[in-house]
């Protein structure tokens, strides 16, 4: 029975996934190979997915490698954050107004993520992915990006020859040999990081237009799925007597990010629950009834038990001076609801370590559920 792993997007929030994976690794035998034969990731989740795939022969070692990246991460290893760098980016944005809103030498974005390309090239052995597939440690790994021209959610996958490409409404699966370009495309948050050209099209963050984040692993043959999200439960909803106030720019951007990174995954999980319930009801009434393409999918979802916005609000001060200034000017500080935007860009060690530790703790609290899921 093939087990799939779904790693959602979320910028710096992806550090949480590492903590969950660390707990899962510790619950496995020391030299166990990757327990997930099919892996799918989006945005920062795509980076984690490919890193796991490249070392699928030793799951615990693979997780340690990914954890090392996140625990030693700094903003300047992901994007250029100096005051002059930000001024140059701002200048390019203003200059684009004279060119119908497009970049003259490179795609427009607030931040230059050239350091991320270097980090990926140095940290991930892409050539090992096919070796792990050929050796039977992995069936497939997929990362999703959004095409700006086609408007389609494209899952680039590298896997066994038995896995065929697919096409659904606004969703396609394309076999390929994965490299840094695919990861940069999947993690290119609109307006924040530049679009990345892959083949003949420019792509942006995979969370855009991804109506069904779980579907790629199902298309590739997963029969049971572990989902790691990056959204905590809302513990303090606004009280009715609180006075409404106009949202800051950061608050609005953070709201858009949540819609892109979180809402689709939660809706897809709800859809999977309903389909499983429907199949169970059909089996009770008539076991031999034709279920068409419907099939029961066992799944386990692990989500944060805390709000990342609150953690981010404590760590905004860790950002370089230029980024701190931007956060302050856009309202991402001071408890005004804008810390959500900051949580996606806080690639700083203290923030990432706290998220890793939280992911580890949350997973260990579901230890028995994880063991039951991985050892049915």
XYZ file of C-alpha atoms in Angstrom:
376
model
C 0.000 0.000 0.000
C 1.575 3.262 -1.160
C 1.778 6.091 1.369
C 1.857 9.697 0.202
C 3.152 12.805 1.955
C 1.733 16.272 1.267
C 3.753 19.299 2.351
C 1.858 22.550 1.940
C 3.319 25.980 1.226
C 3.850 28.892 3.539
C 7.236 30.580 3.197
C 9.141 30.518 6.476
C 6.274 28.585 8.040
C 7.711 25.543 6.257
C 10.073 25.143 9.214
C 7.136 23.662 11.145
C 7.037 20.710 8.741
C 10.638 19.882 9.606
C 9.725 19.457 13.265
C 6.903 17.069 12.379
C 9.194 15.095 10.076
C 11.835 14.953 12.817
C 9.337 13.355 15.188
C 8.266 10.856 12.522
C 11.909 9.968 11.869
C 12.516 9.287 15.552
C 9.498 6.992 15.613
C 11.028 4.911 12.812
C 13.933 2.447 13.076
C 17.291 4.240 12.992
C 18.315 3.301 9.444
C 14.811 3.047 7.961
C 14.362 4.320 4.434
C 11.726 6.844 3.489
C 8.261 5.661 4.666
C 6.565 7.817 2.014
C 6.774 6.339 -1.467
C 5.092 9.396 -3.011
C 5.860 12.973 -1.943
C 4.250 16.218 -3.064
C 5.186 19.731 -2.008
C 4.282 23.311 -2.768
C 6.310 26.485 -2.215
C 8.557 25.970 0.836
C 6.955 22.530 1.157
C 8.354 21.742 -2.294
C 11.873 22.445 -1.046
C 11.358 20.092 1.884
C 9.839 17.464 -0.415
C 12.724 17.437 -2.888
C 15.310 17.406 -0.093
C 13.623 14.310 1.387
C 13.451 12.639 -2.013
C 17.165 13.150 -2.676
C 18.027 11.183 0.508
C 15.121 8.743 0.526
C 17.448 5.820 1.265
C 17.847 7.007 4.878
C 14.865 8.923 6.201
C 16.401 10.010 9.506
C 19.508 11.338 7.770
C 17.342 13.115 5.178
C 15.391 14.897 7.905
C 18.615 15.886 9.680
C 19.878 17.469 6.470
C 16.671 19.458 6.026
C 16.663 20.458 9.688
C 20.223 21.754 9.415
C 19.185 24.022 6.552
C 16.301 25.534 8.504
C 18.080 25.842 11.862
C 20.954 27.786 10.304
C 18.811 29.817 7.943
C 19.092 33.587 7.695
C 17.147 36.039 5.595
C 20.239 36.860 3.539
C 20.455 33.213 2.464
C 16.978 33.476 0.933
C 16.746 37.029 -0.402
C 18.831 40.194 -0.542
C 17.724 42.265 2.435
C 20.198 45.148 2.655
C 18.898 48.707 2.519
C 20.592 49.318 -0.833
C 19.219 46.024 -2.190
C 15.689 47.007 -1.212
C 16.151 50.467 -2.703
C 17.285 48.893 -5.987
C 14.221 46.662 -6.038
C 12.017 49.653 -5.348
C 13.730 51.503 -8.180
C 13.042 48.638 -10.580
C 9.379 48.685 -9.587
C 9.137 52.419 -10.312
C 11.022 52.061 -13.595
C 8.600 49.339 -14.689
C 5.852 51.965 -14.833
C 7.615 53.310 -17.904
C 7.564 49.839 -19.465
C 3.902 48.936 -19.066
C 4.488 47.446 -15.634
C 6.990 44.785 -16.663
C 10.655 44.295 -15.805
C 13.239 45.225 -18.414
C 16.015 42.821 -17.404
C 14.273 40.356 -15.037
C 10.777 39.624 -13.669
C 9.539 42.212 -11.192
C 9.488 41.541 -7.469
C 9.979 43.339 -4.187
C 12.807 41.000 -3.191
C 15.705 39.431 -5.089
C 15.940 35.723 -4.218
C 19.205 34.928 -6.019
C 20.697 33.721 -2.678
C 17.988 31.050 -2.518
C 19.119 29.566 -5.832
C 22.651 29.272 -4.475
C 21.368 27.690 -1.252
C 19.323 25.107 -3.149
C 22.193 24.236 -5.491
C 24.529 23.729 -2.553
C 22.148 21.887 -0.214
C 20.166 19.517 -2.450
C 21.695 16.791 -4.601
C 19.105 16.779 -7.389
C 20.936 14.032 -9.307
C 20.255 11.646 -6.404
C 16.483 11.780 -6.885
C 16.544 9.439 -9.870
C 18.963 7.155 -8.038
C 16.480 6.788 -5.166
C 13.674 6.080 -7.629
C 15.706 3.490 -9.536
C 16.686 1.831 -6.242
C 13.052 1.521 -5.129
C 13.247 3.901 -2.183
C 10.830 6.307 -3.863
C 8.079 6.111 -6.487
C 7.710 9.801 -7.236
C 8.132 13.356 -6.007
C 6.115 16.286 -7.330
C 6.263 20.026 -6.856
C 3.526 22.390 -7.955
C 3.776 25.820 -9.558
C 1.223 28.157 -11.127
C 1.555 29.157 -14.773
C 1.027 32.864 -15.387
C 0.177 32.391 -19.082
C -1.871 29.193 -18.968
C -3.484 29.855 -15.597
C -2.967 26.183 -14.779
C -1.709 24.508 -11.639
C 1.215 22.450 -12.922
C 2.666 19.575 -10.918
C 6.157 18.787 -12.164
C 6.933 15.239 -11.115
C 9.851 12.859 -11.318
C 8.943 9.229 -10.838
C 8.756 5.697 -12.153
C 7.758 5.033 -15.745
C 4.402 3.637 -14.601
C 3.212 7.074 -13.499
C 1.572 8.874 -16.381
C 0.987 12.570 -16.897
C -2.522 13.810 -16.199
C -4.803 16.673 -17.079
C -7.834 17.905 -15.190
C -9.610 21.245 -15.094
C -6.879 23.836 -14.451
C -4.550 21.090 -13.221
C -1.880 19.108 -15.074
C 0.904 16.714 -14.176
C 4.100 16.942 -16.205
C 6.957 14.401 -15.963
C 10.385 16.035 -15.814
C 13.822 15.995 -14.218
C 13.564 18.348 -11.259
C 16.076 21.118 -10.637
C 16.466 24.498 -8.937
C 14.231 26.254 -11.476
C 11.217 24.181 -10.473
C 11.722 24.970 -6.783
C 12.186 28.687 -7.447
C 9.007 28.642 -9.537
C 6.990 26.852 -6.869
C 8.151 29.264 -4.138
C 7.845 32.526 -6.109
C 5.321 34.350 -3.918
C 3.616 36.908 -6.221
C 5.045 40.449 -6.014
C 7.465 39.261 -3.292
C 9.753 36.928 -5.267
C 10.297 37.045 -9.056
C 8.473 34.674 -11.380
C 10.639 31.842 -12.680
C 10.698 30.707 -16.281
C 10.436 26.943 -16.815
C 10.503 25.835 -20.433
C 8.338 28.377 -22.274
C 6.276 29.796 -19.426
C 6.776 31.921 -16.328
C 5.546 30.395 -13.083
C 4.653 31.687 -9.655
C 3.954 30.166 -6.266
C 2.276 26.772 -6.507
C -0.368 27.642 -3.935
C -2.014 29.925 -6.482
C -4.760 28.183 -8.450
C -4.062 24.946 -6.570
C -7.645 24.033 -5.777
C -6.772 20.507 -4.667
C -3.337 20.287 -2.971
C -3.852 16.594 -2.167
C -4.693 15.497 -5.724
C -1.090 15.174 -7.083
C -0.225 12.299 -4.729
C -3.532 10.602 -5.553
C -2.826 10.906 -9.281
C 0.581 9.323 -8.671
C -0.955 6.327 -6.898
C -1.013 7.090 -3.162
C -3.560 4.998 -1.276
C -3.022 6.637 2.114
C -1.851 10.170 2.799
C -0.154 12.127 5.570
C -0.752 15.881 5.337
C 1.336 18.441 7.212
C -0.261 21.886 7.303
C 1.090 25.246 8.429
C -2.011 26.882 9.892
C -2.864 26.921 13.587
C -6.362 26.904 14.972
C -7.928 30.265 15.760
C -8.021 30.440 19.538
C -9.026 34.082 20.056
C -11.769 35.093 17.603
C -12.687 38.790 17.669
C -15.307 39.719 20.212
C -18.536 41.298 19.030
C -18.059 44.478 21.074
C -14.573 45.128 19.667
C -14.410 48.147 17.428
C -13.604 47.329 13.812
C -10.637 49.179 12.374
C -9.260 49.568 8.919
C -6.766 46.777 8.095
C -3.162 47.729 7.478
C -1.425 46.885 4.203
C 0.414 44.011 5.915
C -2.878 42.755 7.345
C -4.423 42.641 3.880
C -1.371 40.985 2.317
C -1.294 38.417 5.114
C -4.987 37.727 4.496
C -4.260 37.097 0.810
C -1.372 34.790 1.719
C -3.623 32.760 4.004
C -6.173 32.388 1.228
C -3.466 31.103 -1.111
C -1.490 28.890 1.255
C -4.071 27.588 3.699
C -7.717 27.715 2.579
C -7.351 25.304 -0.369
C -5.682 22.640 1.766
C -8.324 22.843 4.476
C -11.116 22.677 1.892
C -9.442 19.703 0.187
C -9.213 17.822 3.477
C -12.918 18.465 4.096
C -13.677 17.172 0.595
C -11.631 14.016 1.262
C -13.540 13.413 4.493
C -16.879 13.728 2.672
C -15.799 11.358 -0.122
C -14.634 8.764 2.399
C -17.947 9.048 4.246
C -19.867 8.641 0.982
C -17.891 5.540 0.024
C -18.473 4.031 3.451
C -22.206 4.646 3.164
C -22.294 3.025 -0.291
C -20.454 -0.015 1.044
C -22.942 -0.374 3.877
C -25.938 -0.160 1.569
C -24.538 -2.146 -1.334
C -20.946 -3.315 -1.228
C -20.934 -4.296 -4.889
C -22.230 -0.913 -6.091
C -20.235 0.821 -8.800
C -18.252 3.672 -7.204
C -16.810 4.954 -10.466
C -13.473 6.662 -9.866
C -14.135 7.116 -6.146
C -11.903 5.249 -3.721
C -11.382 5.435 0.016
C -8.194 7.246 1.034
C -6.880 6.803 4.561
C -5.284 10.009 5.756
C -3.805 11.731 8.780
C -3.461 15.501 9.055
C -1.051 17.202 11.440
C -1.567 20.930 11.985
C -0.076 23.499 14.384
C -1.748 23.905 17.743
C -0.509 27.493 18.047
C -0.866 30.671 15.997
C 2.226 31.437 13.950
C 1.200 35.103 13.746
C 1.779 35.470 17.479
C 5.202 33.838 17.235
C 6.118 36.031 14.263
C 5.133 39.180 16.152
C 7.830 38.383 18.725
C 10.508 37.828 16.088
C 9.995 40.689 13.632
C 12.790 42.493 15.454
C 15.192 39.751 14.270
C 14.882 40.909 10.662
C 17.582 43.114 9.078
C 17.051 46.869 9.431
C 15.665 47.356 5.931
C 13.077 44.628 6.300
C 12.148 45.822 9.788
C 11.453 49.237 8.321
C 9.210 47.751 5.634
C 7.336 45.700 8.218
C 6.817 48.754 10.391
C 5.666 50.964 7.512
C 3.171 48.368 6.250
C 1.742 47.610 9.693
C 3.251 44.177 10.277
C 4.216 45.005 13.862
C 2.522 46.177 17.012
C -0.250 43.604 17.152
C -2.298 45.185 14.367
C -3.028 41.936 12.565
C -0.178 42.286 10.090
C 2.242 39.809 11.657
C 0.795 37.160 9.381
C 2.672 38.684 6.438
C 5.875 38.721 8.461
C 5.518 35.019 9.308
C 5.982 34.111 5.641
C 9.210 36.111 5.286
C 10.865 35.517 8.667
C 13.678 33.251 7.508
C 15.599 33.839 10.722
C 17.040 31.089 12.960
C 15.166 31.850 16.187
C 11.781 31.944 14.444
C 12.512 28.807 12.412
C 13.801 26.929 15.457
C 10.689 27.771 17.441
C 8.515 26.455 14.615
C 10.611 23.289 14.309
C 10.282 22.660 18.047
C 6.529 23.291 17.870
C 6.148 20.863 14.970
C 8.082 18.213 16.875
C 5.921 18.721 19.957
C 2.646 18.602 18.016
C 3.682 15.416 16.222
C 4.776 13.695 19.415
C 1.382 14.476 20.928
C -0.052 12.426 18.056
C 2.561 9.696 18.422
C 0.128 6.800 18.551
C -1.877 8.119 15.609
C 1.323 8.379 13.553
C 2.459 4.890 14.499
C -0.955 3.427 13.684
C -0.965 5.248 10.354
C 2.522 4.188 9.257
C 2.123 0.641 10.553
C -1.474 -0.378 9.735
